[in-house]
CSV table of C-alpha atoms (C1' of nucleotides) in Angstrom, one decimal:
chain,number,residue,atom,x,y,z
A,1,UNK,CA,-40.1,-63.4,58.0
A,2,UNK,CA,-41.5,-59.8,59.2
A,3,UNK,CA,-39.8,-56.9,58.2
A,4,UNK,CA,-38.8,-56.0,61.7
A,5,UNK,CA,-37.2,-59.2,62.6
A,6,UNK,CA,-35.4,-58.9,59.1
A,7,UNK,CA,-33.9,-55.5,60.2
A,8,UNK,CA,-33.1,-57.0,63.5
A,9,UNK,CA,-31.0,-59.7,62.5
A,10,UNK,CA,-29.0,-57.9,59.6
A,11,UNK,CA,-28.3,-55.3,63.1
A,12,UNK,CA,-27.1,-58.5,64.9
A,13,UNK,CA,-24.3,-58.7,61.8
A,14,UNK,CA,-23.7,-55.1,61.6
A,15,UNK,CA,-25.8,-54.5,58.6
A,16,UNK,CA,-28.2,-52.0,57.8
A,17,UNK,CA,-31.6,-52.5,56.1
A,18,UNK,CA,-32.1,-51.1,52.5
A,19,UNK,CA,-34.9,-51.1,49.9
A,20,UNK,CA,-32.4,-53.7,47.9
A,21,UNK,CA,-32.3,-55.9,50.8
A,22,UNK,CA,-35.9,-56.0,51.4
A,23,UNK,CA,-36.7,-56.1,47.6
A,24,UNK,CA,-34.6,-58.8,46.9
A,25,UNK,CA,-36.5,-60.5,50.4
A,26,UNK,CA,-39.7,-60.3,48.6
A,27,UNK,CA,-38.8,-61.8,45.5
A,28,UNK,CA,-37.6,-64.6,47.1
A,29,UNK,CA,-40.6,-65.5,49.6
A,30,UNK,CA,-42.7,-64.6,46.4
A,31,UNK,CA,-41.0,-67.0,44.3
A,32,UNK,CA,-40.4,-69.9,47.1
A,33,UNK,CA,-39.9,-73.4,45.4
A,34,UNK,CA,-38.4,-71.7,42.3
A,35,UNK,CA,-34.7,-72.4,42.7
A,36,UNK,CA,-34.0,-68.6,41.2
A,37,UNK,CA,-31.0,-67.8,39.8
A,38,UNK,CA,-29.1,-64.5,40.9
A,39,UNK,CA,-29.6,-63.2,37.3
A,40,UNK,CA,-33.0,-64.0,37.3
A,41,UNK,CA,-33.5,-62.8,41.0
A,42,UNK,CA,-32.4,-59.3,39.6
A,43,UNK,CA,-34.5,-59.5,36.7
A,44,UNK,CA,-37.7,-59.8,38.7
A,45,UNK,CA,-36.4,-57.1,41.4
A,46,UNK,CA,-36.2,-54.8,38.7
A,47,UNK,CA,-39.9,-55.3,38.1
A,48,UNK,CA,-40.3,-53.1,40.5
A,49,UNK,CA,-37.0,-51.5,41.4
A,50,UNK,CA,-35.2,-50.7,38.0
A,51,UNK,CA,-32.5,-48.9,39.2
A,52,UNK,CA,-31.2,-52.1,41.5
A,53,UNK,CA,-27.6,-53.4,40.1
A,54,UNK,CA,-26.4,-56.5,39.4
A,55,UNK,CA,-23.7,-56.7,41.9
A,56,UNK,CA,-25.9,-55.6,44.4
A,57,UNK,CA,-27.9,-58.7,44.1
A,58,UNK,CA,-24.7,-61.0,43.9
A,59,UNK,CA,-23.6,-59.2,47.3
A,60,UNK,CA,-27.2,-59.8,48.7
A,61,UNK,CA,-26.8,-63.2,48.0
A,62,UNK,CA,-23.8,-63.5,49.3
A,63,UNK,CA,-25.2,-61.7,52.2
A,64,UNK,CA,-28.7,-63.9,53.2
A,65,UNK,CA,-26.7,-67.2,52.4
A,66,UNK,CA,-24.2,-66.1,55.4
A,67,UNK,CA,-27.2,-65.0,57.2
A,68,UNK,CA,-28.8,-68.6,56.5
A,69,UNK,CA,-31.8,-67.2,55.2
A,70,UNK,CA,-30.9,-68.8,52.1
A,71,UNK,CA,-29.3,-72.1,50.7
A,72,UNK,CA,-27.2,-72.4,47.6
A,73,UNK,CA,-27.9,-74.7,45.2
A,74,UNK,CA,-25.9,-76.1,42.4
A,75,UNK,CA,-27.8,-77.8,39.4
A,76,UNK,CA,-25.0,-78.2,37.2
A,77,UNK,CA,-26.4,-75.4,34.8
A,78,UNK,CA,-23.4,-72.9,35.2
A,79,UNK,CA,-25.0,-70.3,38.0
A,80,UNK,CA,-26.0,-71.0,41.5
A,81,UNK,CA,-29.6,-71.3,42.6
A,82,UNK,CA,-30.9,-70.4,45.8
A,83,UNK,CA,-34.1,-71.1,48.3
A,84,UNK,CA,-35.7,-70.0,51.6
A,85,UNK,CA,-33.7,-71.9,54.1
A,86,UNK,CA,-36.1,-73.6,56.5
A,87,UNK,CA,-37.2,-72.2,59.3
A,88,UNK,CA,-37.3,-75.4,61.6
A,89,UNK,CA,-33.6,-77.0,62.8
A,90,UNK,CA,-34.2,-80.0,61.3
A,91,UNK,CA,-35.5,-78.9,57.7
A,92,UNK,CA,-34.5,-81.0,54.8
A,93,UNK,CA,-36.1,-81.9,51.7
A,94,UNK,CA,-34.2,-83.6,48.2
A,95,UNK,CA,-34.3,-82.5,44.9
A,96,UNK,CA,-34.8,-84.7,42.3
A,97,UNK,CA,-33.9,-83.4,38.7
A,98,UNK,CA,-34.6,-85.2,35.3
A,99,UNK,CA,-32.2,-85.4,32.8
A,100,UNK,CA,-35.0,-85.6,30.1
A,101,UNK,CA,-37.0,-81.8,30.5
A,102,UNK,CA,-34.4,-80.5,33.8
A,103,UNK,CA,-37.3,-79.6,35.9
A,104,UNK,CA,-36.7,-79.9,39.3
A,105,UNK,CA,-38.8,-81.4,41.7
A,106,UNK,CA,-38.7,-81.6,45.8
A,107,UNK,CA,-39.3,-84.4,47.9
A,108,UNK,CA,-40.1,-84.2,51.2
A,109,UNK,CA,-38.1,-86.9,53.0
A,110,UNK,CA,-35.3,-86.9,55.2
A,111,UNK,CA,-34.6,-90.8,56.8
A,112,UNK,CA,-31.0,-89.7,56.4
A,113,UNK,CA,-30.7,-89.4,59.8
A,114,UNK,CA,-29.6,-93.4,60.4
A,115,UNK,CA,-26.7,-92.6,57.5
A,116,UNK,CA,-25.7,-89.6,59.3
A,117,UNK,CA,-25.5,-91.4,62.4
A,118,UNK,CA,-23.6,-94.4,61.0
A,119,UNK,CA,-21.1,-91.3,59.2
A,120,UNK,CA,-20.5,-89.5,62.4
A,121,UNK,CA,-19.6,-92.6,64.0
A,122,UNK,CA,-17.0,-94.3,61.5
A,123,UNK,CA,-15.9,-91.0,60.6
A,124,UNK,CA,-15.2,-88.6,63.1
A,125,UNK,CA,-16.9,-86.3,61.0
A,126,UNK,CA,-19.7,-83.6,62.7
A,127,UNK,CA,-22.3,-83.0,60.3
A,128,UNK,CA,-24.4,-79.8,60.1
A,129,UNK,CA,-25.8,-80.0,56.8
A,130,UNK,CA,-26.4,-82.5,53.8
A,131,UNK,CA,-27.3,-82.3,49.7
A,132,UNK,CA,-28.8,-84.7,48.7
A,133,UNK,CA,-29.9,-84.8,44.5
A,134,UNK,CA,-31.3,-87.8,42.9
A,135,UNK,CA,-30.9,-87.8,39.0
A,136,UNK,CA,-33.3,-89.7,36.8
A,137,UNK,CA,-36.8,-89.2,34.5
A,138,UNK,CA,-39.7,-87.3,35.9
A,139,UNK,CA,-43.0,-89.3,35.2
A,140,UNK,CA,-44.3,-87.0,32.2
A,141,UNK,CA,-40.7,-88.1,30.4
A,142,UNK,CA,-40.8,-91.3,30.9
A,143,UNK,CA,-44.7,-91.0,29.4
A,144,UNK,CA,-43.4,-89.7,26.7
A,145,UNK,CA,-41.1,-92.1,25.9
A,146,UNK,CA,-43.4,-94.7,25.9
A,147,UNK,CA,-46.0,-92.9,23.5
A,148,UNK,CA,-48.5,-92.8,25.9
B,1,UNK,CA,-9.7,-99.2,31.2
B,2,UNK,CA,-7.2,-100.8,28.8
B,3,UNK,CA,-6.2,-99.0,25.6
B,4,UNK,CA,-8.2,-101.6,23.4
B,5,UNK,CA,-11.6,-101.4,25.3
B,6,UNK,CA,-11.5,-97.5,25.5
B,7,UNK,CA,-10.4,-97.3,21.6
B,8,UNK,CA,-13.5,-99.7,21.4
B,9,UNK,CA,-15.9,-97.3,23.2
B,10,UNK,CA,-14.5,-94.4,21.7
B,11,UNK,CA,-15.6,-96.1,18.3
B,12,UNK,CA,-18.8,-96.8,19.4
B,13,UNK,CA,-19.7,-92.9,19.6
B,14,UNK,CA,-17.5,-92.3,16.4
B,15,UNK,CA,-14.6,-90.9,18.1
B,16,UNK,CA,-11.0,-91.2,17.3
B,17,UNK,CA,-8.4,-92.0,20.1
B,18,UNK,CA,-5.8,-89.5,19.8
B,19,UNK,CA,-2.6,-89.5,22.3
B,20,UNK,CA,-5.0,-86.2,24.1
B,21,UNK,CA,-7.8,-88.5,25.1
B,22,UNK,CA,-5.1,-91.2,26.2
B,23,UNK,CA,-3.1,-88.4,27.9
B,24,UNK,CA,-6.2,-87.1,30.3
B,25,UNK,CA,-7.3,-91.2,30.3
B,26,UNK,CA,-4.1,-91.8,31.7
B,27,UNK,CA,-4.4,-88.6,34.3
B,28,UNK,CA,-7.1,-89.9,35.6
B,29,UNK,CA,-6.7,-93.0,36.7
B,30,UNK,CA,-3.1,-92.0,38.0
B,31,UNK,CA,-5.0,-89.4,40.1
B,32,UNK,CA,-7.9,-91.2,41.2
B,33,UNK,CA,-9.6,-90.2,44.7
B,34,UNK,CA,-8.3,-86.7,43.9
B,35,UNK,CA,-11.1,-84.8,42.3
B,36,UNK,CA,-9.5,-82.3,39.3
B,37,UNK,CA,-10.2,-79.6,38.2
B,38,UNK,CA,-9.9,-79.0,34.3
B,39,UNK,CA,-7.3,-77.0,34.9
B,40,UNK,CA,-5.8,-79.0,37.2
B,41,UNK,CA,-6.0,-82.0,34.9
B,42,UNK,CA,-4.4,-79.7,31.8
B,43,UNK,CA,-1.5,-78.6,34.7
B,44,UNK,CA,-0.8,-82.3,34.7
B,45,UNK,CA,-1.5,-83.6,31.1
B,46,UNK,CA,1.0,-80.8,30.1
B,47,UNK,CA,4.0,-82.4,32.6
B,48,UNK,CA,4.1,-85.0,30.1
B,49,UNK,CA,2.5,-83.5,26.7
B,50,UNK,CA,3.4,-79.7,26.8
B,51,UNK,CA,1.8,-79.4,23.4
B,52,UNK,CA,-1.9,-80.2,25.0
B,53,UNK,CA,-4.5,-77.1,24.7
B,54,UNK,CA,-6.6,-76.0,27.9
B,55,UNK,CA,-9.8,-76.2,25.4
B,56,UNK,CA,-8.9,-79.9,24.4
B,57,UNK,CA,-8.9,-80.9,28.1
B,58,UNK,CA,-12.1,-79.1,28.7
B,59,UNK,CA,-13.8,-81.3,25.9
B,60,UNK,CA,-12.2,-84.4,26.6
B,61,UNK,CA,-13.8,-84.0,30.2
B,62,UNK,CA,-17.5,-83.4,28.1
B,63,UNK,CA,-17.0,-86.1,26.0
B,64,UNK,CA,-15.8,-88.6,28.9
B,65,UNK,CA,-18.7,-87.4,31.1
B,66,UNK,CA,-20.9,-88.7,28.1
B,67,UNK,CA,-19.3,-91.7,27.6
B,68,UNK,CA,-19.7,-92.4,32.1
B,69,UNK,CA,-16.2,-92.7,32.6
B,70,UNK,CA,-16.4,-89.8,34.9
B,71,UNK,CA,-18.8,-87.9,36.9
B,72,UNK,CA,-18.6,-84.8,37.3
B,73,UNK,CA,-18.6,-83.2,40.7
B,74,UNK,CA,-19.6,-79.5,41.9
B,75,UNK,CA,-17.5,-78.7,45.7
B,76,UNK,CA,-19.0,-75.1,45.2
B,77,UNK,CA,-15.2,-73.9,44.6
B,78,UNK,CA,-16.5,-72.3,41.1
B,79,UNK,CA,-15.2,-74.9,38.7
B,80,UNK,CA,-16.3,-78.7,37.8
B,81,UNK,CA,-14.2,-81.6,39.0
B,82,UNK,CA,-14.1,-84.7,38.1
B,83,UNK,CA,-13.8,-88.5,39.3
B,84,UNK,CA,-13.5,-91.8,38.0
B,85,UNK,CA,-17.3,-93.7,37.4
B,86,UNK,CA,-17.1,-96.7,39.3
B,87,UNK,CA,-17.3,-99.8,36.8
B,88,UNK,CA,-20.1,-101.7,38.5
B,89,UNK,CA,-23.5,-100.8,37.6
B,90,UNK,CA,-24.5,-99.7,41.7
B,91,UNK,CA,-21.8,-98.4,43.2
B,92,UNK,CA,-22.0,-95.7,45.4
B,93,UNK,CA,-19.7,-93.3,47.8
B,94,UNK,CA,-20.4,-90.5,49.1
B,95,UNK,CA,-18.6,-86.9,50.1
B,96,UNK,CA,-18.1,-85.5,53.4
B,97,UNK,CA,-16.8,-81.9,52.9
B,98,UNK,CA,-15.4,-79.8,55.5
B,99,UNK,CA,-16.3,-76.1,56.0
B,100,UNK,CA,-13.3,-75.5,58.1
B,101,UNK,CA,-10.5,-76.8,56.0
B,102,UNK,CA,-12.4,-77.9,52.7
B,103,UNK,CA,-10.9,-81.2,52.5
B,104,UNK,CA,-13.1,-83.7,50.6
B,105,UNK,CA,-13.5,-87.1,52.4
B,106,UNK,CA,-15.3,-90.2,50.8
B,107,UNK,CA,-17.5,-92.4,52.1
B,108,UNK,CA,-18.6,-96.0,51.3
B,109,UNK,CA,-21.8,-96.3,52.5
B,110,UNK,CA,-24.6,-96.4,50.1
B,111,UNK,CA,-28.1,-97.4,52.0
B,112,UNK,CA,-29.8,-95.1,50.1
B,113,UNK,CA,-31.9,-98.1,48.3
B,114,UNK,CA,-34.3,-97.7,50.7
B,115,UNK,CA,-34.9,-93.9,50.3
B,116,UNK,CA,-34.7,-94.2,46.4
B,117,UNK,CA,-37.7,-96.7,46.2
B,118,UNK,CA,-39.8,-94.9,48.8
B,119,UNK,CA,-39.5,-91.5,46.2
B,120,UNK,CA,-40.0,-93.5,43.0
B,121,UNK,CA,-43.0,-95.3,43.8
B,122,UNK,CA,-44.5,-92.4,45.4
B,123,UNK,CA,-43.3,-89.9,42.8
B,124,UNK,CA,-42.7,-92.1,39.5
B,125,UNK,CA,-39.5,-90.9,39.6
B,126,UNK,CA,-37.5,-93.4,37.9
B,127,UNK,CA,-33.9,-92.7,39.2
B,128,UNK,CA,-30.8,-93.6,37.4
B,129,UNK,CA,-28.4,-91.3,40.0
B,130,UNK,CA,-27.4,-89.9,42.8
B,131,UNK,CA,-25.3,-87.2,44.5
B,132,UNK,CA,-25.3,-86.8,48.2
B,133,UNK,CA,-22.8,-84.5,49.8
B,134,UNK,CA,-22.4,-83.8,53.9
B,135,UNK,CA,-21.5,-80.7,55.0
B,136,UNK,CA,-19.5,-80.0,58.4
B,137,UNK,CA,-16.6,-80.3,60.2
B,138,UNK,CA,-13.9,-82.7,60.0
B,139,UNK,CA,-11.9,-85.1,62.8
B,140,UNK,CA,-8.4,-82.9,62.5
B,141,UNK,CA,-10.5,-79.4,63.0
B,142,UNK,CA,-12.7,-80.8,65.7
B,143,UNK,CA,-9.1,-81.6,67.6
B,144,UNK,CA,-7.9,-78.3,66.6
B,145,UNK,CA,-11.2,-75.9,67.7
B,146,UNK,CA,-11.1,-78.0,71.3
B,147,UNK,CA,-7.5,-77.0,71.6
B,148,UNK,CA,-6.5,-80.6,71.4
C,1,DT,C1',-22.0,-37.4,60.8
C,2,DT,C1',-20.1,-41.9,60.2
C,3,DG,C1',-19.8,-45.9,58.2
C,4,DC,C1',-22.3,-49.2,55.5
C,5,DT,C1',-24.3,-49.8,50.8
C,6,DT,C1',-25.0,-49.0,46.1
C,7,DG,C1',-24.4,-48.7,41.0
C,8,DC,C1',-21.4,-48.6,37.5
C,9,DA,C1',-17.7,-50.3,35.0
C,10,DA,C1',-13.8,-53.0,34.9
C,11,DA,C1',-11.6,-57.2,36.1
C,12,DA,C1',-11.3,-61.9,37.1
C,13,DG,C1',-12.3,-66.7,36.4
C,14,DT,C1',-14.3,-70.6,34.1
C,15,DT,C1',-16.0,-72.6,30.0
C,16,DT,C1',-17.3,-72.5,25.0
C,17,DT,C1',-16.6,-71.6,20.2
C,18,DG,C1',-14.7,-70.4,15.4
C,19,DC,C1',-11.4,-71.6,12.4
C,20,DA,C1',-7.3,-73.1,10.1
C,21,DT,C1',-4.2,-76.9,10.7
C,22,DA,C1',-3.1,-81.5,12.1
C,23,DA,C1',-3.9,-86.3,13.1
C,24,DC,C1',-6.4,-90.6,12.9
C,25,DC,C1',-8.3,-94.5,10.5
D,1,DG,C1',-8.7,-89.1,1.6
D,2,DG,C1',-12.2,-87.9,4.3
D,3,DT,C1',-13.6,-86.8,8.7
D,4,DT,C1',-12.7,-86.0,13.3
D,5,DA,C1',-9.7,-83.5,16.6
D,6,DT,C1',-6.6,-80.0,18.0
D,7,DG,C1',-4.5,-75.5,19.4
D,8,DC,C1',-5.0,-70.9,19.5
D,9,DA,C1',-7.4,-66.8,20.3
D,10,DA,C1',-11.5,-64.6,20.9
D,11,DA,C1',-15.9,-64.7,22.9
D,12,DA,C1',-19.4,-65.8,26.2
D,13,DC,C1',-20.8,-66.1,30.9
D,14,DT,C1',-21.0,-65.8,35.7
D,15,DT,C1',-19.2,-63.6,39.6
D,16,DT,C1',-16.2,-60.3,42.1
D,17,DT,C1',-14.1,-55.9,43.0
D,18,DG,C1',-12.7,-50.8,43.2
D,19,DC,C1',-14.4,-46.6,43.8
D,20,DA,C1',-17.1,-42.4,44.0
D,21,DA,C1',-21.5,-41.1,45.4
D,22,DG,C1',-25.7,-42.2,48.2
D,23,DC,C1',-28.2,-43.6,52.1
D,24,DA,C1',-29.4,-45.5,56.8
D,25,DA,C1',-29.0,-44.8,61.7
DNA sequence: TTGCTTGCAAAAGTTTTGCATAACC
DNA sequence: GGTTATGCAAAACTTTTGCAAGCAA
């Protein structure tokens, strides 16, 4: 994302556009496929903006997840996590995690569609979005384990 | 879960049983389908055993999460909660959770087999979980935003 | 200028921990 | 009797909020 479209769609939502805001931005294209948390999203603004606060990151946040320019993930390690949304409609990608080392992996893969379909239908329900996380042993653990 | 067989597990990791563990035990399975909080679970724990301590319940829930008689769940809502395992080895449901009204709905609909041998063959991923969470709008505030 | 934004500090909320006492086996 | 478990209070964390000062448009 340019900087000028940036600016234009924090205008669309009334919001202005700040060095924070377009620090915190660059952190997060920088760092794409990280899965930052807020605390260490602030850290690495700092870098290069020390006098950014804390809150001001948690209301960024707050601010680019509304804006869908970011998801919010929840990896079960006490603090949220957050990536680029996708650009496309249809985006989608799973995370698998192993229990062994906690490294997160991504898997590009959707197929869910058919399930969603099936969902919608028995349901009632309209779907608009999906998590999907897929716990288990990433192949350098399960080495490991054997001794190899 | 009896009294004997969870005494029996409870051995197994060198645990006592102690009227706390029975008390959340019982909770749990009185509540079932309902997704507690800690707190939530002490609330109702207390009805019968005021004596109980918020920091017992919150590791009872650790120590029944090791032992897979729960899973623990993550709504986003900024605390854990917590469901039954189911006793067969594959057994899988679902959440549908609504943005509107943030009821929790469950599904039973696994067909995820599929997907899960497509990512551990091509990422030697061996998977031992799941967690897969829809996000979107429920029947009720469909009806409701079309002024039905 | 006007209103949104920020940084700081304090508050709020969930979860963990230390420790003396109590309970289980 | 020896060890595990509990309750309480305090601590640790993450996240939110109030407010005066600062900045964008």
């Amino acid at each position: 994302m340019d900087v000028t479209a940036f600016k234009e769609r924090l205008k669309e939502k009334g919001c202005k556009l700040t060095l924070q805001r377009r620090s915190v931005l660059d952190i997060l294209i920088k760092h794409s496929g990280e899965h930052l948390s807020t605390e260490e999203l602030y850290e690495k603004v700092k870098e290069n903006y020390p006098e950014i606060g804390l809150a001001t990151v948690y209301r960024t946040v707050q601010l680019f997840e509304e804006m869908h320019i970011i998801d919010r993930l929840n990896f079960d390690d006490g603090c949220s996590r957050f990536e680029l949304a996708s650009e496309e409609e249809i985006h989608h990608h799973h995370h698998l995690i192993c229990e062994k080392c906690n490294k997160v992996f991504e898997v590009e893969n959707d197929l869910l569609e058919e399930i969603e379909s099936e969902i919608e239908r028995k349901y009632h329900f309209k779907i608009q979005d999906h998590h999907l996380m897929f716990y288990g042993q990433c192949e350098e653990c399960l080495n490991k384990k054997r001794g190899k």
